[in-house]
Amino acid sequence: MVYSLALLSLSYLVLTPIDSIIYIQWINSLINYKWLSGAIVFPIIGALFFYIPMLWYKKNGKLTRESRDIHQKYLFILAIFDSSSSILGSLTVPYINILIMIILGRLSLPLTMAFSYFMLKRRYFWNHYVGVGLTLGGVFLTIVPFVSGSGEQEKSSPGAIVVYMISIIPGVLSYIYKEKFLKGKEGLNIWWMNSWISWWQFVIGLLTIPLLFIPIPYTYLPPNTFGDYIKNGLACQFGGVNFYGNDNCRLAFLWLILYQIISTIANILMFMILRLGSSLIFLVLATLKTPITGFLGYILMSYNLIYTTDAQKVTIHPTDY
């Protein structure tokens, strides 16, 4: 069990930095259709990626009642958390430089500890709390240059940073509830479970349509343009067709497929880790992931191998981590 958990954790650690970079590329390719990407496209394609393997289990008689032993209301709760995190994140990613984005991801560490303390009754040692203090200090020191208006951080949107920080909360709650729901359900079919979570995410995405017509930053869309928004967004995503001057649709479908493949594998690994271990392991994995993602982003940006918006551009030095 220990060796299996170590192998799963290592695999997750290798994949998630790549997943993060490809995610940014995908969102950037749909910069004018951010809500569409997070609320509609991602859950539909995700559902298909999970549904096909689920059909294999069903065809071979392996999709038993025991493998579906979880109420739909719990899957709906998980979908609310995942959908909230996905939509809020996709709306703000193009307006935050990559360095700040990576560092803000560290907030998941203290949040996971706090939620697991009260919801899972987990207790920690003093060195864990020291680690949280250092994490919060690192986040604070990263934000200070932006707040003071110095350096390249001034290109980032303060509103986007706040919304991005909020998006981390439902993401962490999703981890906590998945651990809670998975414990004692070793026979639960992960492909079936994720398929339903994705379909529920799509339903929740549809319910957020009215929010587009509220004049608030990052989401506002005049109601009379909604039809063209959907049509052009789908043509951008699946046809690579540009409609506006800042469109970057040419590789949108490639980025989507790559992201879905890696994200699906990472998602399955996450569920397996939660079964064998706990959300505490993600404290360690998230900490290790940060410098790896930063260094990977630094290399790719240095050689102009990835596309970044003006707000995302930043000179990243590995020593910053």
Coordinates of C-alpha atoms in Angstrom, one line a residue:
M1 CA 0.0 0.0 0.0
V2 CA 2.8 2.4 0.9
Y3 CA 4.6 1.8 -2.4
S4 CA 1.4 2.2 -4.4
L5 CA 0.7 5.5 -2.6
A6 CA 4.2 6.7 -3.3
L7 CA 4.0 5.8 -7.0
L8 CA 0.6 7.4 -7.3
S9 CA 1.8 10.6 -5.6
L10 CA 4.9 10.8 -7.8
S11 CA 2.8 10.3 -10.9
Y12 CA 0.4 13.1 -9.7
L13 CA 3.4 15.4 -9.0
V14 CA 4.8 14.9 -12.5
L15 CA 1.5 15.5 -14.3
T16 CA 0.0 18.4 -12.4
P17 CA 2.6 21.1 -13.3
I18 CA 2.1 20.1 -17.0
D19 CA -1.6 20.2 -16.4
S20 CA -1.4 23.8 -15.0
I21 CA 0.6 25.1 -17.9
I22 CA -1.7 23.5 -20.5
Y23 CA -4.7 24.8 -18.7
I24 CA -3.4 28.4 -18.9
Q25 CA -2.8 27.9 -22.6
W26 CA -6.3 26.6 -23.2
I27 CA -7.9 29.5 -21.3
N28 CA -5.8 32.0 -23.2
S29 CA -6.9 30.5 -26.5
L30 CA -10.5 31.2 -25.4
I31 CA -9.8 34.6 -23.9
N32 CA -13.0 36.1 -25.3
Y33 CA -15.1 33.0 -24.2
K34 CA -13.9 32.4 -20.7
W35 CA -17.3 31.5 -19.2
L36 CA -18.1 29.2 -22.1
S37 CA -14.8 27.3 -21.5
G38 CA -15.3 26.8 -17.7
A39 CA -19.0 26.4 -17.5
I40 CA -19.9 24.5 -20.7
V41 CA -17.0 23.1 -22.7
F42 CA -15.0 21.7 -19.9
P43 CA -17.8 19.7 -18.2
I44 CA -19.2 18.3 -21.4
I45 CA -15.8 17.1 -22.8
G46 CA -14.9 15.9 -19.3
A47 CA -18.1 13.9 -19.1
L48 CA -17.4 12.2 -22.4
F49 CA -13.8 11.4 -21.3
F50 CA -15.2 9.6 -18.2
Y51 CA -18.3 8.2 -19.8
I52 CA -16.5 6.1 -22.5
P53 CA -14.5 4.0 -19.9
M54 CA -17.7 3.8 -17.8
L55 CA -19.5 2.1 -20.8
W56 CA -16.7 -0.5 -20.9
Y57 CA -17.3 -1.3 -17.3
K58 CA -21.0 -1.5 -17.9
K59 CA -20.6 -3.7 -21.0
N60 CA -18.4 -6.1 -19.1
G61 CA -20.8 -6.3 -16.2
K62 CA -18.4 -4.5 -13.8
L63 CA -20.7 -1.6 -13.1
T64 CA -22.4 -3.2 -10.2
R65 CA -24.8 -1.6 -7.7
E66 CA -21.9 -1.6 -5.2
S67 CA -19.7 0.4 -7.6
R68 CA -22.5 3.1 -7.8
D69 CA -23.1 3.2 -4.0
I70 CA -23.2 7.0 -3.6
H71 CA -26.3 9.2 -3.7
Q72 CA -26.6 11.7 -6.5
K73 CA -27.0 14.6 -4.0
Y74 CA -23.4 14.1 -2.9
L75 CA -22.2 14.1 -6.5
F76 CA -24.2 17.3 -7.0
I77 CA -22.5 18.9 -4.0
L78 CA -19.1 17.9 -5.5
A79 CA -20.1 19.4 -8.8
I80 CA -21.0 22.7 -7.2
F81 CA -17.6 23.0 -5.7
D82 CA -15.8 21.9 -8.9
S83 CA -17.9 24.1 -11.1
S84 CA -17.5 27.1 -8.9
S85 CA -13.7 26.7 -8.8
S86 CA -13.5 26.1 -12.6
I87 CA -15.7 29.0 -13.6
L88 CA -14.2 31.6 -11.3
G89 CA -10.7 30.4 -12.2
S90 CA -11.3 30.6 -16.0
L91 CA -12.7 34.1 -15.7
T92 CA -9.6 35.5 -14.1
V93 CA -6.6 33.5 -15.3
P94 CA -5.8 35.8 -18.3
Y95 CA -5.5 38.8 -16.0
I96 CA -3.0 37.5 -13.5
N97 CA 0.7 37.0 -14.1
I98 CA 1.8 33.4 -13.9
L99 CA 4.1 34.0 -10.9
I100 CA 1.3 35.4 -8.7
M101 CA -1.0 32.6 -9.9
I102 CA 1.4 29.9 -8.9
I103 CA 2.1 31.4 -5.5
L104 CA -1.6 32.0 -4.8
G105 CA -2.1 28.3 -5.3
R106 CA -0.2 27.8 -2.0
L107 CA -3.3 29.1 -0.2
S108 CA -4.7 25.7 -0.7
L109 CA -2.4 24.4 2.0
P110 CA -3.7 26.4 5.0
L111 CA -7.3 26.1 3.7
T112 CA -7.0 22.3 3.5
M113 CA -5.7 22.2 7.0
A114 CA -8.4 24.5 8.3
F115 CA -11.3 22.6 6.6
S116 CA -9.9 19.2 7.5
Y117 CA -9.5 20.2 11.1
F118 CA -13.1 21.0 11.5
M119 CA -14.8 18.7 8.9
L120 CA -12.6 15.6 9.1
K121 CA -11.5 16.1 12.8
R122 CA -7.9 15.8 11.7
R123 CA -5.2 17.1 14.1
Y124 CA -1.8 18.5 13.2
F125 CA 1.7 18.9 14.8
W126 CA 3.3 22.2 15.5
N127 CA 5.6 21.9 12.5
H128 CA 2.5 21.8 10.3
Y129 CA 1.4 25.2 11.7
V130 CA 4.9 26.6 11.1
G131 CA 4.7 25.5 7.5
V132 CA 1.3 27.2 7.2
G133 CA 2.8 30.4 8.6
L134 CA 5.7 30.3 6.1
T135 CA 3.2 29.7 3.3
L136 CA 1.1 32.7 4.2
G137 CA 4.2 34.8 4.6
G138 CA 5.3 33.7 1.1
V139 CA 1.9 34.6 -0.4
F140 CA 2.0 38.0 1.4
L141 CA 5.5 38.8 0.1
T142 CA 4.4 38.0 -3.4
I143 CA 1.3 40.3 -3.2
V144 CA 3.2 43.2 -1.7
P145 CA 5.1 44.3 -4.9
F146 CA 1.7 44.3 -6.7
V147 CA 0.0 46.3 -4.0
S148 CA 2.8 48.8 -3.9
G149 CA 2.6 49.2 -7.7
S150 CA 6.2 48.1 -8.3
G151 CA 7.6 45.5 -10.8
E152 CA 5.7 43.6 -13.4
Q153 CA 3.0 42.6 -10.9
E154 CA 1.3 46.0 -11.6
K155 CA 0.0 44.5 -14.8
S156 CA -2.3 42.1 -12.9
S157 CA -5.8 43.0 -12.1
P158 CA -6.5 43.4 -8.3
G159 CA -10.1 42.2 -8.8
A160 CA -8.9 39.2 -10.7
I161 CA -6.5 38.3 -7.9
V162 CA -9.3 38.5 -5.3
V163 CA -11.7 36.3 -7.5
Y164 CA -8.9 33.8 -8.2
M165 CA -8.2 33.5 -4.4
I166 CA -11.9 32.9 -3.8
S167 CA -11.9 30.2 -6.5
I168 CA -9.4 28.2 -4.4
I169 CA -11.9 27.8 -1.6
P170 CA -14.4 25.6 -3.4
G171 CA -11.5 23.6 -5.0
V172 CA -10.2 22.8 -1.5
L173 CA -13.7 21.9 -0.2
S174 CA -14.0 19.5 -3.2
Y175 CA -10.9 17.7 -2.0
I176 CA -12.2 17.5 1.6
Y177 CA -15.7 16.2 0.6
K178 CA -14.2 13.7 -1.9
E179 CA -12.1 12.2 0.9
K180 CA -15.1 12.1 3.2
F181 CA -17.3 10.4 0.6
L182 CA -14.7 8.0 -0.6
K183 CA -13.7 6.6 2.7
G184 CA -15.1 3.1 3.2
K185 CA -16.3 2.9 -0.5
E186 CA -13.4 1.0 -2.1
G187 CA -15.7 -0.5 -4.6
L188 CA -17.0 2.8 -6.0
N189 CA -16.4 3.2 -9.7
I190 CA -14.4 6.4 -10.1
W191 CA -15.2 6.7 -13.9
W192 CA -18.9 6.5 -13.2
M193 CA -18.6 9.0 -10.3
N194 CA -16.6 11.5 -12.3
S195 CA -19.0 11.2 -15.3
W196 CA -21.9 12.2 -13.2
I197 CA -20.0 15.0 -11.5
S198 CA -19.2 16.4 -14.9
W199 CA -22.8 16.2 -16.1
W200 CA -23.9 18.0 -12.9
Q201 CA -21.2 20.6 -13.6
F202 CA -22.8 21.2 -17.0
V203 CA -26.2 21.7 -15.4
I204 CA -24.8 24.1 -12.9
G205 CA -23.0 25.9 -15.8
L206 CA -26.3 26.4 -17.5
L207 CA -27.8 27.8 -14.3
T208 CA -25.1 30.5 -14.3
I209 CA -26.2 32.0 -17.7
P210 CA -28.2 34.9 -16.0
L211 CA -25.0 36.0 -14.3
L212 CA -23.5 36.9 -17.6
F213 CA -26.0 39.7 -18.0
I214 CA -25.1 41.4 -14.8
P215 CA -22.7 44.3 -15.4
I216 CA -19.8 43.0 -13.3
P217 CA -16.2 42.7 -14.4
Y218 CA -14.9 39.6 -16.3
T219 CA -18.4 38.2 -17.0
Y220 CA -20.7 40.9 -18.4
L221 CA -22.3 40.1 -21.7
P222 CA -25.1 42.1 -23.3
P223 CA -28.1 39.8 -23.6
N224 CA -28.6 40.5 -27.4
T225 CA -25.1 39.2 -28.1
F226 CA -25.5 35.9 -26.3
G227 CA -26.3 33.9 -29.4
D228 CA -23.2 35.2 -31.3
Y229 CA -21.1 34.6 -28.2
I230 CA -22.0 30.9 -28.1
K231 CA -21.7 30.5 -31.9
N232 CA -18.4 32.2 -32.1
G233 CA -17.1 30.6 -29.0
L234 CA -17.8 27.1 -30.3
A235 CA -16.3 27.9 -33.7
C236 CA -13.2 29.2 -31.9
Q237 CA -13.0 26.1 -29.6
F238 CA -13.6 23.4 -32.2
G239 CA -12.8 25.1 -35.5
G240 CA -9.9 27.4 -34.6
V241 CA -11.7 30.4 -36.1
N242 CA -10.7 33.9 -35.0
F243 CA -13.4 36.6 -34.8
Y244 CA -11.7 39.4 -32.9
G245 CA -8.3 41.0 -33.0
N246 CA -7.1 39.4 -29.7
D247 CA -8.5 35.9 -30.5
N248 CA -6.0 33.1 -30.3
C249 CA -8.2 30.2 -31.5
R250 CA -5.9 28.3 -33.8
L251 CA -4.7 25.7 -31.3
A252 CA -7.7 25.9 -29.0
F253 CA -8.9 22.4 -29.8
L254 CA -5.4 20.9 -29.3
W255 CA -5.0 22.6 -25.9
L256 CA -8.5 21.3 -24.9
I257 CA -7.7 17.7 -25.8
L258 CA -4.3 17.8 -24.2
Y259 CA -5.7 19.4 -21.0
Q260 CA -8.6 16.9 -20.8
I261 CA -6.3 13.9 -21.2
I262 CA -3.8 15.0 -18.5
S263 CA -6.6 16.4 -16.3
T264 CA -8.6 13.1 -16.5
I265 CA -5.5 11.1 -15.5
A266 CA -4.6 13.5 -12.7
N267 CA -8.2 13.3 -11.5
I268 CA -8.2 9.5 -11.3
L269 CA -4.9 9.6 -9.5
M270 CA -6.3 12.1 -7.0
F271 CA -9.2 9.8 -6.2
M272 CA -6.9 6.8 -5.8
I273 CA -4.6 8.8 -3.5
L274 CA -7.6 10.0 -1.4
R275 CA -8.7 6.3 -1.1
L276 CA -5.3 5.1 0.1
G277 CA -4.2 8.3 1.9
S278 CA -5.8 11.6 2.8
S279 CA -6.2 15.2 1.8
L280 CA -3.1 15.9 4.0
I281 CA -1.0 14.3 1.2
F282 CA -2.1 17.1 -1.1
L283 CA -0.5 19.6 1.4
V284 CA 2.8 18.0 0.5
L285 CA 2.1 17.5 -3.2
A286 CA 0.9 21.1 -3.6
T287 CA 4.0 22.4 -1.9
L288 CA 6.3 20.4 -4.2
K289 CA 4.3 21.3 -7.2
T290 CA 4.8 25.0 -6.8
P291 CA 8.5 25.3 -7.7
I292 CA 8.2 22.7 -10.4
T293 CA 5.4 24.6 -12.1
G294 CA 7.3 27.9 -11.7
F295 CA 10.5 26.4 -13.2
L296 CA 8.6 24.8 -16.1
G297 CA 6.8 28.1 -16.8
Y298 CA 10.1 29.9 -16.7
I299 CA 11.7 27.6 -19.2
L300 CA 8.8 27.7 -21.6
M301 CA 8.4 31.5 -21.5
S302 CA 12.1 32.0 -21.9
Y303 CA 12.0 30.2 -25.2
N304 CA 8.6 31.6 -26.2
L305 CA 7.2 28.1 -26.3
I306 CA 3.9 29.2 -24.7
Y307 CA 1.5 32.1 -25.3
T308 CA 0.9 34.5 -22.5
T309 CA -1.3 37.6 -22.1
D310 CA 0.3 41.0 -21.2
A311 CA -0.9 40.5 -17.6
Q312 CA 0.7 37.0 -17.4
K313 CA 4.1 38.0 -18.7
V314 CA 6.7 38.1 -15.9
T315 CA 10.3 37.3 -15.6
I316 CA 10.4 34.2 -13.3
H317 CA 13.6 33.3 -11.6
P318 CA 13.9 29.8 -10.1
T319 CA 15.5 31.3 -7.0
D320 CA 12.2 33.0 -6.2
Y321 CA 10.9 29.7 -5.0

